[in-house]
C-alpha cells in the first residue's frame, strides 16, 4: 500500500538567515528513514508516466521501489544504468517540469519527490561504496574503437559515460583545468557541491573514461585532427559566450558577465580569497540583470559574499521569470530584492571608472510577443537611478565559435549553434555528433544529458559493424 | 603537469622559461598567448608566447616578477612543474605582405614584440625595432633583436643607455625621414596609446597587442572586453592584436586597474606588463 500523504516529506535545509552567509549546500538531503517514507508515496504505476518526462529514461518506479524496501545500492544501480550523473540530476534537474510534472500523485497533492530520492540514492552510494562498484556497470566486452568527446559538461560526460558502458575507449577533452563544464564553473557550491561533481566524474573515470584537461579544441587540436585519432567525435561545448546589454557604461569596472562572476567564485574559488589567488569584488549594492536560474545563482552568490542589498532586475513580471520556482523562493527567502518590470538603460561610474549607479526605466506588459510572453513596454518618464557598486549581467549565453571557426565542413545556424539530425545528433560531418547547449542554445543540464545519451546510441549504431 | 625545461634570468625582474608542451609548440604562432596556473590555489594568468621549438616541443614564456603569481613562478627552477598550461589562445598576428615594418616594444612588451619582429624579418620585411626601458639594467633581448632587425633603437627613460627618452621620441624622429607600412606596438597601454596617436596623424597602419585581465581565455568570461571602433571586443578571441587607431585606450587603462587593491593584498603591485 502506498502512503497517501498529500505532500512530499520535507527535505531538511539550512535556515535562510544562516545559509545566505555561507557557501555550504542549502538542501541537506533526506535521511534513509525519510527517503523510505517518501518512496512509499509512489504508486508504482504500471504505465510509468514519470519516465516519459525523463530525458535520460531512468526507470523511476523501479528505483523508488528499491528505496521503499531499503535496498539503496540496488536503487542506485538502476539509476546509474541510464544516468551518468545521478547526484547532479537529483539536485539541479527541473523535476517539476519533467518527471514530477506527470506523476499521478501530482493530480491531487504533490508529486513524489523523485529528484530528492534520486539524490539520496546517489549520495548514499558515494558514501557507502568506497570503491565504486563499477563491475555491475560494465556489462559488455571492450570494443576496440575509440570515441573523442569535446567538452566535459553534462552533454559530454553523459555521452562519454554511455559510450564507456557500451565498451568503447573514450577520451574527453576539456578546455578548463577541471572537468564538469557548467556543473563546475557555473552552478554554485551551495546548490551543487563540487565534491559531488568530482565524485561523479571519478565514477566515470573508473568506467574507463579518460579526461584530458587544458585542451581547447579548435586551438590545440582541430575536429579534423580528432577524427584522425578517434573513430567518432561528439561535440558538447555548450553555450559559453556571455551576452551583454549594449548600454552605456557596460565596460565600467564592477560590471561582470554572470559567467565571469560565477567562474571566479566557483571554478577559481574567489570566495576563499586570499587562500586562493583569484579575487572578486562585490561592494554593498549589487544588481543582477536577468530573471533566469543563472541570475538567481549570481544573486545568491553575491549575497553570500557579503553584499548588503542584492537586486534582481528583470524587465518582465513575476510570472514571466524564467527561473525555477524553487530557485526564486530560495532567493527571496535569502533576502534577494526583486525589482520586476524594470529595465536598465545605462550604468554610471566615478572618475576611476567604478560603477556608482544604474539607471532604470519602469516597464508595463503589453501584447504577447513571438515567445508568447507579454512584451515589456517602457513607461515614458519613468527613468530613475539606484546606487550600485556591482552589476552582473545574466541575460543569456551564446555558443562559443572556436570550433565553428576552425571546422570547415561543420554546418551551423545563423545564431552559431551546430545543426544536427535531431534523431541521431549527427552533424553535417559523418561520424561527428553534437548535443547540448551548442545545438539548442542555453537550456538545462538534463536536456544536454538527454542529447548526449541520444548521440551515444547513434554513435554506437554508427560504429557497430553490422 | 608541464615541466620547466630551462630557465634564464634576463634581468632582476624578468625571467624566461621554456615549458614542455609539445601540442602547443606544434601549433603556436607569433601573437598568440597561453594561460597558466601554477598550482591548485593559483589564479589563471595569460602570458604571450615569446617563442616555441616545434621539434623540442617547448614553448617559451617571458614574464616580469610583479605579482604573487609571477613571483611564485620566478621562484621555480628548471625541472619543476606547472599544473596547468593552456593554449595556443587568441588569433595569430597577421604579418604577411609588409615591406617596411617598425616594431616597438616597451619594457616587458619587448619580449612579446620580439617574436613578431623575428617573423616579419623571416618573411622578408625590413624591420626597425624601437625598444624602450626605464633604465639600462632592465634591457632584455638586445642581441636577439639586433640579429633580426635592420636598425635597433634602444631608449631608456633616464638615458643610462641608448637614447634618453621614450620610444615615441625615436618614432617621431624616424617618421621625419622614413616610411613604414606598418607599426607594431606592444607594451604598457599608455605607450601604445601615444604610439597610435603619432601613427594616426602620419596615416600608418598600427597594430597593438591588448593583454587584458581575463579568466578563461576562450571567450567565456568577457572580463577582457574592450572597445574597438565603438564595438565591444574580447581580447582573448577577437585579439589580442587590434587596430591601434580604433582602440579606446582610456577605457582599457581604467579596466586594467580593476584589481589593483586585491593585487596589493595578494602582494601584487600591478599588471604584469607595466614594465
GROMACS .gro file of C-alpha atoms in nm, chain A:
model
  466
    1UNK     CA    1   0.000   0.000   0.000
    2UNK     CA    2   0.122   0.345  -0.084
    3UNK     CA    3   0.148   0.618   0.179
    4UNK     CA    4  -0.133   0.856   0.075
    5UNK     CA    5   0.013   1.164   0.245
    6UNK     CA    6  -0.064   1.456   0.007
    7UNK     CA    7   0.261   1.650   0.041
    8UNK     CA    8   0.621   1.543  -0.005
    9UNK     CA    9   0.808   1.469   0.314
   10UNK     CA   10   1.005   1.790   0.365
   11UNK     CA   11   1.377   1.778   0.299
   12UNK     CA   12   1.586   1.938   0.574
   13UNK     CA   13   1.768   2.255   0.467
   14UNK     CA   14   1.980   2.531   0.620
   15UNK     CA   15   1.781   2.826   0.760
   16UNK     CA   16   1.775   3.123   0.516
   17UNK     CA   17   1.945   3.370   0.751
   18UNK     CA   18   2.228   3.127   0.815
   19UNK     CA   19   2.277   2.991   0.466
   20UNK     CA   20   2.291   3.333   0.297
   21UNK     CA   21   2.621   3.383   0.476
   22UNK     CA   22   2.791   3.058   0.378
   23UNK     CA   23   2.861   2.861   0.063
   24UNK     CA   24   2.760   2.523   0.208
   25UNK     CA   25   2.483   2.328   0.042
   26UNK     CA   26   2.135   2.469   0.112
   27UNK     CA   27   1.937   2.145   0.089
   28UNK     CA   28   2.069   1.881   0.325
   29UNK     CA   29   1.909   1.575   0.170
   30UNK     CA   30   1.685   1.301   0.307
   31UNK     CA   31   1.786   1.059   0.579
   32UNK     CA   32   1.732   0.694   0.495
   33UNK     CA   33   1.411   0.692   0.703
   34UNK     CA   34   1.272   1.000   0.526
   35UNK     CA   35   1.370   0.858   0.187
   36UNK     CA   36   1.194   0.529   0.258
   37UNK     CA   37   0.883   0.718   0.376
   38UNK     CA   38   0.882   0.937   0.066
   39UNK     CA   39   0.940   0.633  -0.157
   40UNK     CA   40   0.629   0.477  -0.004
   41UNK     CA   41   0.421   0.757  -0.159
   42UNK     CA   42   0.494   0.616  -0.506
   43UNK     CA   43   0.203   0.423  -0.658
   44UNK     CA   44   0.439   0.215  -0.875
   45UNK     CA   45   0.212   0.281  -1.174
   46UNK     CA   46   0.223   0.004  -1.434
   47UNK     CA   47   0.246   0.252  -1.727
   48UNK     CA   48   0.521   0.457  -1.556
   49UNK     CA   49   0.413   0.805  -1.679
   50UNK     CA   50   0.704   0.975  -1.496
   51UNK     CA   51   0.958   0.801  -1.719
   52UNK     CA   52   0.823   0.984  -2.024
   53UNK     CA   53   0.935   1.307  -1.862
   54UNK     CA   54   1.293   1.188  -1.814
   55UNK     CA   55   1.534   1.278  -2.096
   56UNK     CA   56   1.775   1.003  -1.982
   57UNK     CA   57   1.500   0.741  -1.932
   58UNK     CA   58   1.563   0.646  -1.571
   59UNK     CA   59   1.340   0.356  -1.451
   60UNK     CA   60   1.185   0.580  -1.187
   61UNK     CA   61   0.930   0.348  -1.021
   62UNK     CA   62   1.191   0.071  -1.034
   63UNK     CA   63   1.446   0.258  -0.825
   64UNK     CA   64   1.186   0.408  -0.594
   65UNK     CA   65   1.051   0.061  -0.507
   66UNK     CA   66   1.404  -0.044  -0.410
   67UNK     CA   67   1.437   0.259  -0.181
   68UNK     CA   68   1.098   0.176  -0.029
   69UNK     CA   69   1.239  -0.166   0.062
   70UNK     CA   70   1.557  -0.011   0.197
   71UNK     CA   71   1.774  -0.151  -0.086
   72UNK     CA   72   1.960   0.169  -0.159
   73UNK     CA   73   2.256   0.032  -0.354
   74UNK     CA   74   2.014  -0.158  -0.579
   75UNK     CA   75   1.821   0.164  -0.633
   76UNK     CA   76   2.144   0.341  -0.727
   77UNK     CA   77   2.242   0.073  -0.977
   78UNK     CA   78   1.906   0.107  -1.152
   79UNK     CA   79   1.954   0.484  -1.186
   80UNK     CA   80   2.320   0.456  -1.285
   81UNK     CA   81   2.227   0.211  -1.559
   82UNK     CA   82   2.094   0.501  -1.767
   83UNK     CA   83   2.203   0.819  -1.591
   84UNK     CA   84   2.572   0.909  -1.581
   85UNK     CA   85   2.531   1.189  -1.325
   86UNK     CA   86   2.258   1.092  -1.075
   87UNK     CA   87   2.381   1.300  -0.779
   88UNK     CA   88   2.389   1.603  -1.009
   89UNK     CA   89   2.044   1.541  -1.161
   90UNK     CA   90   1.891   1.484  -0.820
   91UNK     CA   91   1.999   1.837  -0.733
   92UNK     CA   92   1.967   2.053  -1.042
   93UNK     CA   93   1.707   1.893  -1.271
   94UNK     CA   94   1.383   2.091  -1.304
   95UNK     CA   95   1.181   1.786  -1.196
   96UNK     CA   96   0.865   1.997  -1.158
   97UNK     CA   97   0.850   2.037  -1.536
   98UNK     CA   98   0.969   1.684  -1.618
   99UNK     CA   99   0.918   1.355  -1.431
  100UNK     CA  100   0.732   1.507  -1.135
  101UNK     CA  101   0.501   1.712  -1.357
  102UNK     CA  102   0.335   1.397  -1.487
  103UNK     CA  103   0.348   1.197  -1.163
  104UNK     CA  104  -0.001   1.062  -1.090
  105UNK     CA  105   0.029   1.179  -0.728
  106UNK     CA  106   0.055   1.539  -0.856
  107UNK     CA  107  -0.307   1.529  -0.973
  108UNK     CA  108  -0.420   1.557  -0.612
  109UNK     CA  109  -0.143   1.691  -0.392
  110UNK     CA  110   0.228   1.692  -0.456
  111UNK     CA  111   0.424   1.464  -0.686
  112UNK     CA  112   0.654   1.202  -0.537
  113UNK     CA  113   0.990   1.367  -0.461
  114UNK     CA  114   1.166   1.185  -0.744
  115UNK     CA  115   1.459   1.426  -0.757
  116UNK     CA  116   1.515   1.408  -0.382
  117UNK     CA  117   1.506   1.030  -0.391
  118UNK     CA  118   1.749   1.015  -0.683
  119UNK     CA  119   1.983   1.245  -0.493
  120UNK     CA  120   1.952   1.031  -0.181
  121UNK     CA  121   2.038   0.709  -0.365
  122UNK     CA  122   2.338   0.867  -0.537
  123UNK     CA  123   2.472   1.028  -0.219
  124UNK     CA  124   2.420   0.704  -0.026
  125UNK     CA  125   2.616   0.514  -0.290
  126UNK     CA  126   2.905   0.763  -0.279
  127UNK     CA  127   2.916   0.743   0.097
  128UNK     CA  128   2.878   0.368   0.141
  129UNK     CA  129   3.060   0.222  -0.157
  130UNK     CA  130   3.422   0.326  -0.108
  131UNK     CA  131   3.546   0.156  -0.422
  132UNK     CA  132   3.265   0.245  -0.655
  133UNK     CA  133   3.121  -0.080  -0.776
  134UNK     CA  134   3.162  -0.035  -1.143
  135UNK     CA  135   3.173  -0.404  -1.232
  136UNK     CA  136   2.797  -0.409  -1.244
  137UNK     CA  137   2.801  -0.119  -1.486
  138UNK     CA  138   3.035  -0.273  -1.739
  139UNK     CA  139   2.809  -0.527  -1.897
  140UNK     CA  140   2.990  -0.569  -2.226
  141UNK     CA  141   3.326  -0.675  -2.354
  142UNK     CA  142   3.550  -0.395  -2.468
  143UNK     CA  143   3.515  -0.280  -2.828
  144UNK     CA  144   3.838  -0.175  -2.993
  145UNK     CA  145   3.706   0.157  -3.119
  146UNK     CA  146   3.762   0.497  -2.983
  147UNK     CA  147   3.543   0.797  -2.913
  148UNK     CA  148   3.658   1.156  -2.868
  149UNK     CA  149   3.430   1.384  -2.668
  150UNK     CA  150   3.480   1.761  -2.674
  151UNK     CA  151   3.368   1.934  -2.357
  152UNK     CA  152   3.335   1.774  -2.013
  153UNK     CA  153   2.997   1.928  -1.931
  154UNK     CA  154   2.665   1.747  -1.884
  155UNK     CA  155   2.625   1.650  -2.253
  156UNK     CA  156   2.984   1.535  -2.299
  157UNK     CA  157   3.004   1.344  -1.972
  158UNK     CA  158   2.676   1.164  -2.042
  159UNK     CA  159   2.787   1.068  -2.391
  160UNK     CA  160   3.124   0.958  -2.251
  161UNK     CA  161   2.967   0.752  -1.972
  162UNK     CA  162   2.724   0.580  -2.205
  163UNK     CA  163   2.993   0.500  -2.462
  164UNK     CA  164   3.224   0.365  -2.192
  165UNK     CA  165   2.941   0.148  -2.062
  166UNK     CA  166   2.886   0.020  -2.414
  167UNK     CA  167   3.252  -0.085  -2.415
  168UNK     CA  168   3.429   0.185  -2.617
  169UNK     CA  169   3.755   0.365  -2.542
  170UNK     CA  170   3.656   0.720  -2.450
  171UNK     CA  171   3.868   1.034  -2.422
  172UNK     CA  172   3.710   1.361  -2.308
  173UNK     CA  173   3.881   1.692  -2.395
  174UNK     CA  174   3.811   1.979  -2.155
  175UNK     CA  175   3.925   2.340  -2.209
  176UNK     CA  176   3.934   2.431  -1.841
  177UNK     CA  177   4.167   2.280  -1.582
  178UNK     CA  178   3.875   2.095  -1.421
  179UNK     CA  179   3.608   1.883  -1.590
  180UNK     CA  180   3.236   1.940  -1.530
  181UNK     CA  181   3.156   2.236  -1.755
  182UNK     CA  182   2.869   2.440  -1.613
  183UNK     CA  183   2.849   2.198  -1.317
  184UNK     CA  184   3.196   2.318  -1.216
  185UNK     CA  185   3.222   2.681  -1.326
  186UNK     CA  186   2.857   2.785  -1.328
  187UNK     CA  187   2.632   2.625  -1.068
  188UNK     CA  188   2.737   2.743  -0.721
  189UNK     CA  189   2.870   2.525  -0.443
  190UNK     CA  190   2.561   2.586  -0.226
  191UNK     CA  191   2.338   2.429  -0.490
  192UNK     CA  192   2.576   2.164  -0.623
  193UNK     CA  193   2.884   2.090  -0.411
  194UNK     CA  194   3.195   2.050  -0.625
  195UNK     CA  195   3.295   1.743  -0.424
  196UNK     CA  196   2.980   1.574  -0.562
  197UNK     CA  197   3.071   1.671  -0.919
  198UNK     CA  198   3.424   1.537  -0.866
  199UNK     CA  199   3.290   1.207  -0.733
  200UNK     CA  200   3.050   1.168  -1.026
  201UNK     CA  201   3.339   1.225  -1.266
  202UNK     CA  202   3.564   0.984  -1.080
  203UNK     CA  203   3.294   0.719  -1.120
  204UNK     CA  204   3.308   0.779  -1.496
  205UNK     CA  205   3.687   0.757  -1.486
  206UNK     CA  206   3.659   0.421  -1.312
  207UNK     CA  207   3.439   0.316  -1.602
  208UNK     CA  208   3.740   0.382  -1.824
  209UNK     CA  209   3.670   0.738  -1.941
  210UNK     CA  210   3.992   0.936  -1.980
  211UNK     CA  211   3.959   1.310  -1.915
  212UNK     CA  212   4.222   1.541  -2.065
  213UNK     CA  213   4.207   1.894  -1.925
  214UNK     CA  214   4.358   2.216  -2.065
  215UNK     CA  215   4.260   2.111  -2.416
  216UNK     CA  216   4.097   2.395  -2.607
  217UNK     CA  217   3.972   2.212  -2.913
  218UNK     CA  218   3.982   2.435  -3.219
  219UNK     CA  219   4.316   2.566  -3.096
  220UNK     CA  220   4.544   2.288  -2.973
  221UNK     CA  221   4.375   2.025  -3.191
  222UNK     CA  222   4.102   2.063  -3.452
  223UNK     CA  223   3.798   1.840  -3.501
  224UNK     CA  224   3.964   1.704  -3.816
  225UNK     CA  225   4.268   1.606  -3.612
  226UNK     CA  226   4.046   1.439  -3.352
  227UNK     CA  227   3.890   1.235  -3.632
  228UNK     CA  228   4.238   1.103  -3.712
  229UNK     CA  229   4.270   0.979  -3.354
  230UNK     CA  230   3.915   0.862  -3.289
  231UNK     CA  231   3.653   0.669  -3.483
  232UNK     CA  232   3.382   0.914  -3.388
  233UNK     CA  233   3.364   1.253  -3.216
  234UNK     CA  234   3.097   1.418  -3.001
  235UNK     CA  235   3.090   1.798  -2.959
  236UNK     CA  236   2.934   1.924  -2.637
  237UNK     CA  237   3.096   2.262  -2.595
  238UNK     CA  238   2.792   2.437  -2.452
  239UNK     CA  239   2.681   2.797  -2.469
  240UNK     CA  240   2.975   2.971  -2.316
  241UNK     CA  241   2.977   3.320  -2.462
  242UNK     CA  242   2.816   3.585  -2.243
  243UNK     CA  243   2.560   3.823  -2.386
  244UNK     CA  244   2.583   4.188  -2.285
  245UNK     CA  245   2.311   4.455  -2.290
  246UNK     CA  246   2.494   4.706  -2.510
  247UNK     CA  247   2.402   5.001  -2.290
  248UNK     CA  248   2.629   5.294  -2.196
  249UNK     CA  249   2.864   5.218  -1.908
  250UNK     CA  250   2.871   4.843  -1.958
  251UNK     CA  251   3.251   4.833  -1.966
  252UNK     CA  252   3.288   5.013  -1.634
  253UNK     CA  253   3.472   4.835  -1.354
  254UNK     CA  254   3.224   4.642  -1.147
  255UNK     CA  255   3.020   4.518  -1.442
  256UNK     CA  256   3.059   4.143  -1.480
  257UNK     CA  257   2.908   3.886  -1.707
  258UNK     CA  258   2.740   3.622  -1.491
  259UNK     CA  259   2.990   3.380  -1.647
  260UNK     CA  260   3.288   3.575  -1.520
  261UNK     CA  261   3.137   3.635  -1.177
  262UNK     CA  262   3.037   3.273  -1.126
  263UNK     CA  263   3.358   3.131  -1.277
  264UNK     CA  264   3.569   3.341  -1.042
  265UNK     CA  265   3.366   3.213  -0.748
  266UNK     CA  266   3.302   2.851  -0.842
  267UNK     CA  267   3.596   2.737  -1.052
  268UNK     CA  268   3.859   2.970  -0.914
  269UNK     CA  269   3.724   2.973  -0.555
  270UNK     CA  270   3.735   3.353  -0.523
  271UNK     CA  271   3.507   3.323  -0.218
  272UNK     CA  272   3.811   3.177  -0.046
  273UNK     CA  273   4.041   3.470  -0.146
  274UNK     CA  274   4.320   3.517  -0.034
  275UNK     CA  275   4.360   3.143   0.040
  276UNK     CA  276   4.300   3.108  -0.334
  277UNK     CA  277   4.467   3.370  -0.554
  278UNK     CA  278   4.170   3.479  -0.767
  279UNK     CA  279   3.984   3.786  -0.635
  280UNK     CA  280   3.625   3.902  -0.689
  281UNK     CA  281   3.491   4.245  -0.597
  282UNK     CA  282   3.142   4.287  -0.467
  283UNK     CA  283   3.056   4.615  -0.289
  284UNK     CA  284   2.747   4.699  -0.086
  285UNK     CA  285   2.482   4.712  -0.358
  286UNK     CA  286   2.465   4.454  -0.634
  287UNK     CA  287   2.230   4.442  -0.931
  288UNK     CA  288   2.182   4.120  -1.122
  289UNK     CA  289   2.021   4.178  -1.460
  290UNK     CA  290   1.801   3.892  -1.577
  291UNK     CA  291   1.549   3.650  -1.430
  292UNK     CA  292   1.675   3.302  -1.510
  293UNK     CA  293   1.848   3.037  -1.300
  294UNK     CA  294   2.187   3.189  -1.372
  295UNK     CA  295   2.064   3.525  -1.240
  296UNK     CA  296   1.940   3.355  -0.920
  297UNK     CA  297   2.275   3.179  -0.878
  298UNK     CA  298   2.464   3.507  -0.922
  299UNK     CA  299   2.236   3.699  -0.682
  300UNK     CA  300   2.256   3.435  -0.411
  301UNK     CA  301   2.636   3.416  -0.452
  302UNK     CA  302   2.665   3.796  -0.423
  303UNK     CA  303   2.464   3.787  -0.100
  304UNK     CA  304   2.694   3.520   0.041
  305UNK     CA  305   2.998   3.731  -0.046
  306UNK     CA  306   2.866   3.997   0.190
  307UNK     CA  307   2.667   4.239  -0.028
  308UNK     CA  308   2.401   4.417   0.177
  309UNK     CA  309   2.144   4.476  -0.094
  310UNK     CA  310   2.121   4.237  -0.385
  311UNK     CA  311   1.864   4.314  -0.655
  312UNK     CA  312   1.727   4.103  -0.934
  313UNK     CA  313   1.636   4.349  -1.209
  314UNK     CA  314   1.404   4.192  -1.466
  315UNK     CA  315   1.210   4.365  -1.738
  316UNK     CA  316   0.901   4.144  -1.724
  317UNK     CA  317   0.681   4.040  -1.431
  318UNK     CA  318   0.692   3.771  -1.164
  319UNK     CA  319   0.500   3.520  -1.375
  320UNK     CA  320   0.743   3.558  -1.661
  321UNK     CA  321   1.057   3.490  -1.453
  322UNK     CA  322   1.227   3.204  -1.639
  323UNK     CA  323   1.400   3.065  -1.327
  324UNK     CA  324   1.272   2.756  -1.147
  325UNK     CA  325   1.012   2.837  -0.883
  326UNK     CA  326   1.228   2.669  -0.620
  327UNK     CA  327   1.523   2.895  -0.704
  328UNK     CA  328   1.303   3.206  -0.689
  329UNK     CA  329   1.173   3.101  -0.347
  330UNK     CA  330   1.523   3.029  -0.221
  331UNK     CA  331   1.643   3.369  -0.343
  332UNK     CA  332   1.352   3.552  -0.180
  333UNK     CA  333   1.399   3.364   0.149
  334UNK     CA  334   1.763   3.468   0.149
  335UNK     CA  335   1.674   3.836   0.115
  336UNK     CA  336   1.725   3.899  -0.255
  337UNK     CA  337   1.518   4.204  -0.360
  338UNK     CA  338   1.319   4.157  -0.681
  339UNK     CA  339   1.282   4.469  -0.893
  340UNK     CA  340   1.044   4.345  -1.158
  341UNK     CA  341   0.921   4.536  -1.462
  342UNK     CA  342   1.241   4.739  -1.458
  343UNK     CA  343   1.493   4.770  -1.738
  344UNK     CA  344   1.846   4.913  -1.713
  345UNK     CA  345   1.923   5.184  -1.967
  346UNK     CA  346   2.268   5.298  -1.855
  347UNK     CA  347   2.534   5.250  -1.589
  348UNK     CA  348   2.716   5.544  -1.433
  349UNK     CA  349   3.067   5.545  -1.291
  350UNK     CA  350   3.308   5.768  -1.097
  351UNK     CA  351   3.628   5.924  -1.233
  352UNK     CA  352   3.817   5.597  -1.173
  353UNK     CA  353   3.570   5.407  -1.386
  354UNK     CA  354   3.400   5.226  -1.100
  355UNK     CA  355   3.025   5.170  -1.109
  356UNK     CA  356   2.827   5.409  -0.886
  357UNK     CA  357   2.469   5.398  -1.009
  358UNK     CA  358   2.242   5.222  -1.250
  359UNK     CA  359   1.966   5.397  -1.438
  360UNK     CA  360   1.647   5.201  -1.497
  361UNK     CA  361   1.313   5.264  -1.660
  362UNK     CA  362   0.989   5.109  -1.544
  363UNK     CA  363   0.804   4.877  -1.779
  364UNK     CA  364   0.449   4.757  -1.827
  365UNK     CA  365   0.336   4.446  -2.008
  366UNK     CA  366   0.177   4.487  -2.349
  367UNK     CA  367   0.065   4.238  -2.613
  368UNK     CA  368   0.226   3.892  -2.631
  369UNK     CA  369   0.543   3.876  -2.844
  370UNK     CA  370   0.687   3.593  -3.057
  371UNK     CA  371   0.779   3.397  -2.743
  372UNK     CA  372   0.415   3.407  -2.629
  373UNK     CA  373   0.508   3.616  -2.327
  374UNK     CA  374   0.367   3.965  -2.288
  375UNK     CA  375   0.605   4.221  -2.433
  376UNK     CA  376   0.752   4.467  -2.184
  377UNK     CA  377   0.695   4.830  -2.288
  378UNK     CA  378   0.880   5.129  -2.143
  379UNK     CA  379   0.674   5.375  -1.936
  380UNK     CA  380   0.771   5.723  -2.056
  381UNK     CA  381   0.936   5.947  -1.800
  382UNK     CA  382   0.996   5.665  -1.554
  383UNK     CA  383   1.377   5.694  -1.552
  384UNK     CA  384   1.528   5.657  -1.206
  385UNK     CA  385   1.872   5.599  -1.054
  386UNK     CA  386   1.974   5.335  -0.799
  387UNK     CA  387   2.307   5.335  -0.611
  388UNK     CA  388   2.512   5.034  -0.716
  389UNK     CA  389   2.872   4.912  -0.693
  390UNK     CA  390   2.838   4.591  -0.889
  391UNK     CA  391   2.628   4.499  -1.190
  392UNK     CA  392   2.612   4.135  -1.305
  393UNK     CA  393   2.471   4.075  -1.650
  394UNK     CA  394   2.282   3.745  -1.665
  395UNK     CA  395   2.077   3.778  -1.982
  396UNK     CA  396   2.194   3.463  -2.154
  397UNK     CA  397   2.480   3.296  -2.334
  398UNK     CA  398   2.553   3.208  -2.694
  399UNK     CA  399   2.768   2.926  -2.836
  400UNK     CA  400   3.144   2.959  -2.841
  401UNK     CA  401   3.254   2.995  -3.205
  402UNK     CA  402   3.601   2.837  -3.162
  403UNK     CA  403   3.504   2.504  -3.319
  404UNK     CA  404   3.273   2.652  -3.579
  405UNK     CA  405   3.554   2.882  -3.695
  406UNK     CA  406   3.808   2.601  -3.726
  407UNK     CA  407   3.593   2.323  -3.873
  408UNK     CA  408   3.525   2.399  -4.234
  409UNK     CA  409   3.253   2.148  -4.317
  410UNK     CA  410   3.057   2.188  -3.995
  411UNK     CA  411   2.715   2.339  -4.067
  412UNK     CA  412   2.588   2.592  -3.814
  413UNK     CA  413   2.279   2.807  -3.778
  414UNK     CA  414   2.293   3.186  -3.813
  415UNK     CA  415   2.298   3.224  -3.432
  416UNK     CA  416   2.604   2.999  -3.410
  417UNK     CA  417   2.453   2.667  -3.297
  418UNK     CA  418   2.561   2.343  -3.463
  419UNK     CA  419   2.297   2.193  -3.692
  420UNK     CA  420   2.227   1.823  -3.629
  421UNK     CA  421   1.989   1.549  -3.734
  422UNK     CA  422   1.768   1.559  -3.425
  423UNK     CA  423   1.714   1.184  -3.417
  424UNK     CA  424   2.081   1.093  -3.415
  425UNK     CA  425   2.251   1.422  -3.319
  426UNK     CA  426   2.483   1.371  -3.618
  427UNK     CA  427   2.628   1.690  -3.767
  428UNK     CA  428   2.699   1.769  -4.131
  429UNK     CA  429   3.028   1.578  -4.093
  430UNK     CA  430   2.981   1.198  -4.094
  431UNK     CA  431   3.092   1.048  -3.764
  432UNK     CA  432   3.078   1.382  -3.582
  433UNK     CA  433   2.791   1.430  -3.339
  434UNK     CA  434   2.689   1.725  -3.122
  435UNK     CA  435   2.446   1.792  -2.841
  436UNK     CA  436   2.356   2.015  -2.551
  437UNK     CA  437   2.360   2.395  -2.548
  438UNK     CA  438   2.586   2.409  -2.856
  439UNK     CA  439   2.289   2.268  -3.052
  440UNK     CA  440   1.985   2.407  -2.866
  441UNK     CA  441   2.118   2.733  -2.724
  442UNK     CA  442   2.129   2.777  -2.347
  443UNK     CA  443   1.896   2.520  -2.187
  444UNK     CA  444   1.910   2.278  -1.893
  445UNK     CA  445   2.161   2.026  -1.764
  446UNK     CA  446   1.922   1.737  -1.815
  447UNK     CA  447   1.831   1.827  -2.175
  448UNK     CA  448   2.202   1.835  -2.254
  449UNK     CA  449   2.239   1.496  -2.087
  450UNK     CA  450   1.947   1.361  -2.291
  451UNK     CA  451   2.121   1.479  -2.609
  452UNK     CA  452   2.446   1.314  -2.501
  453UNK     CA  453   2.257   0.991  -2.450
  454UNK     CA  454   2.077   1.006  -2.784
  455UNK     CA  455   2.408   1.073  -2.956
  456UNK     CA  456   2.576   0.781  -2.776
  457UNK     CA  457   2.310   0.540  -2.904
  458UNK     CA  458   2.352   0.672  -3.258
  459UNK     CA  459   2.733   0.661  -3.235
  460UNK     CA  460   2.712   0.302  -3.117
  461UNK     CA  461   2.494   0.215  -3.418
  462UNK     CA  462   2.737   0.400  -3.648
  463UNK     CA  463   3.039   0.212  -3.514
  464UNK     CA  464   2.896  -0.140  -3.490
  465UNK     CA  465   2.987  -0.342  -3.797
  466UNK     CA  466   2.653  -0.490  -3.894
   0.00000   0.00000   0.00000
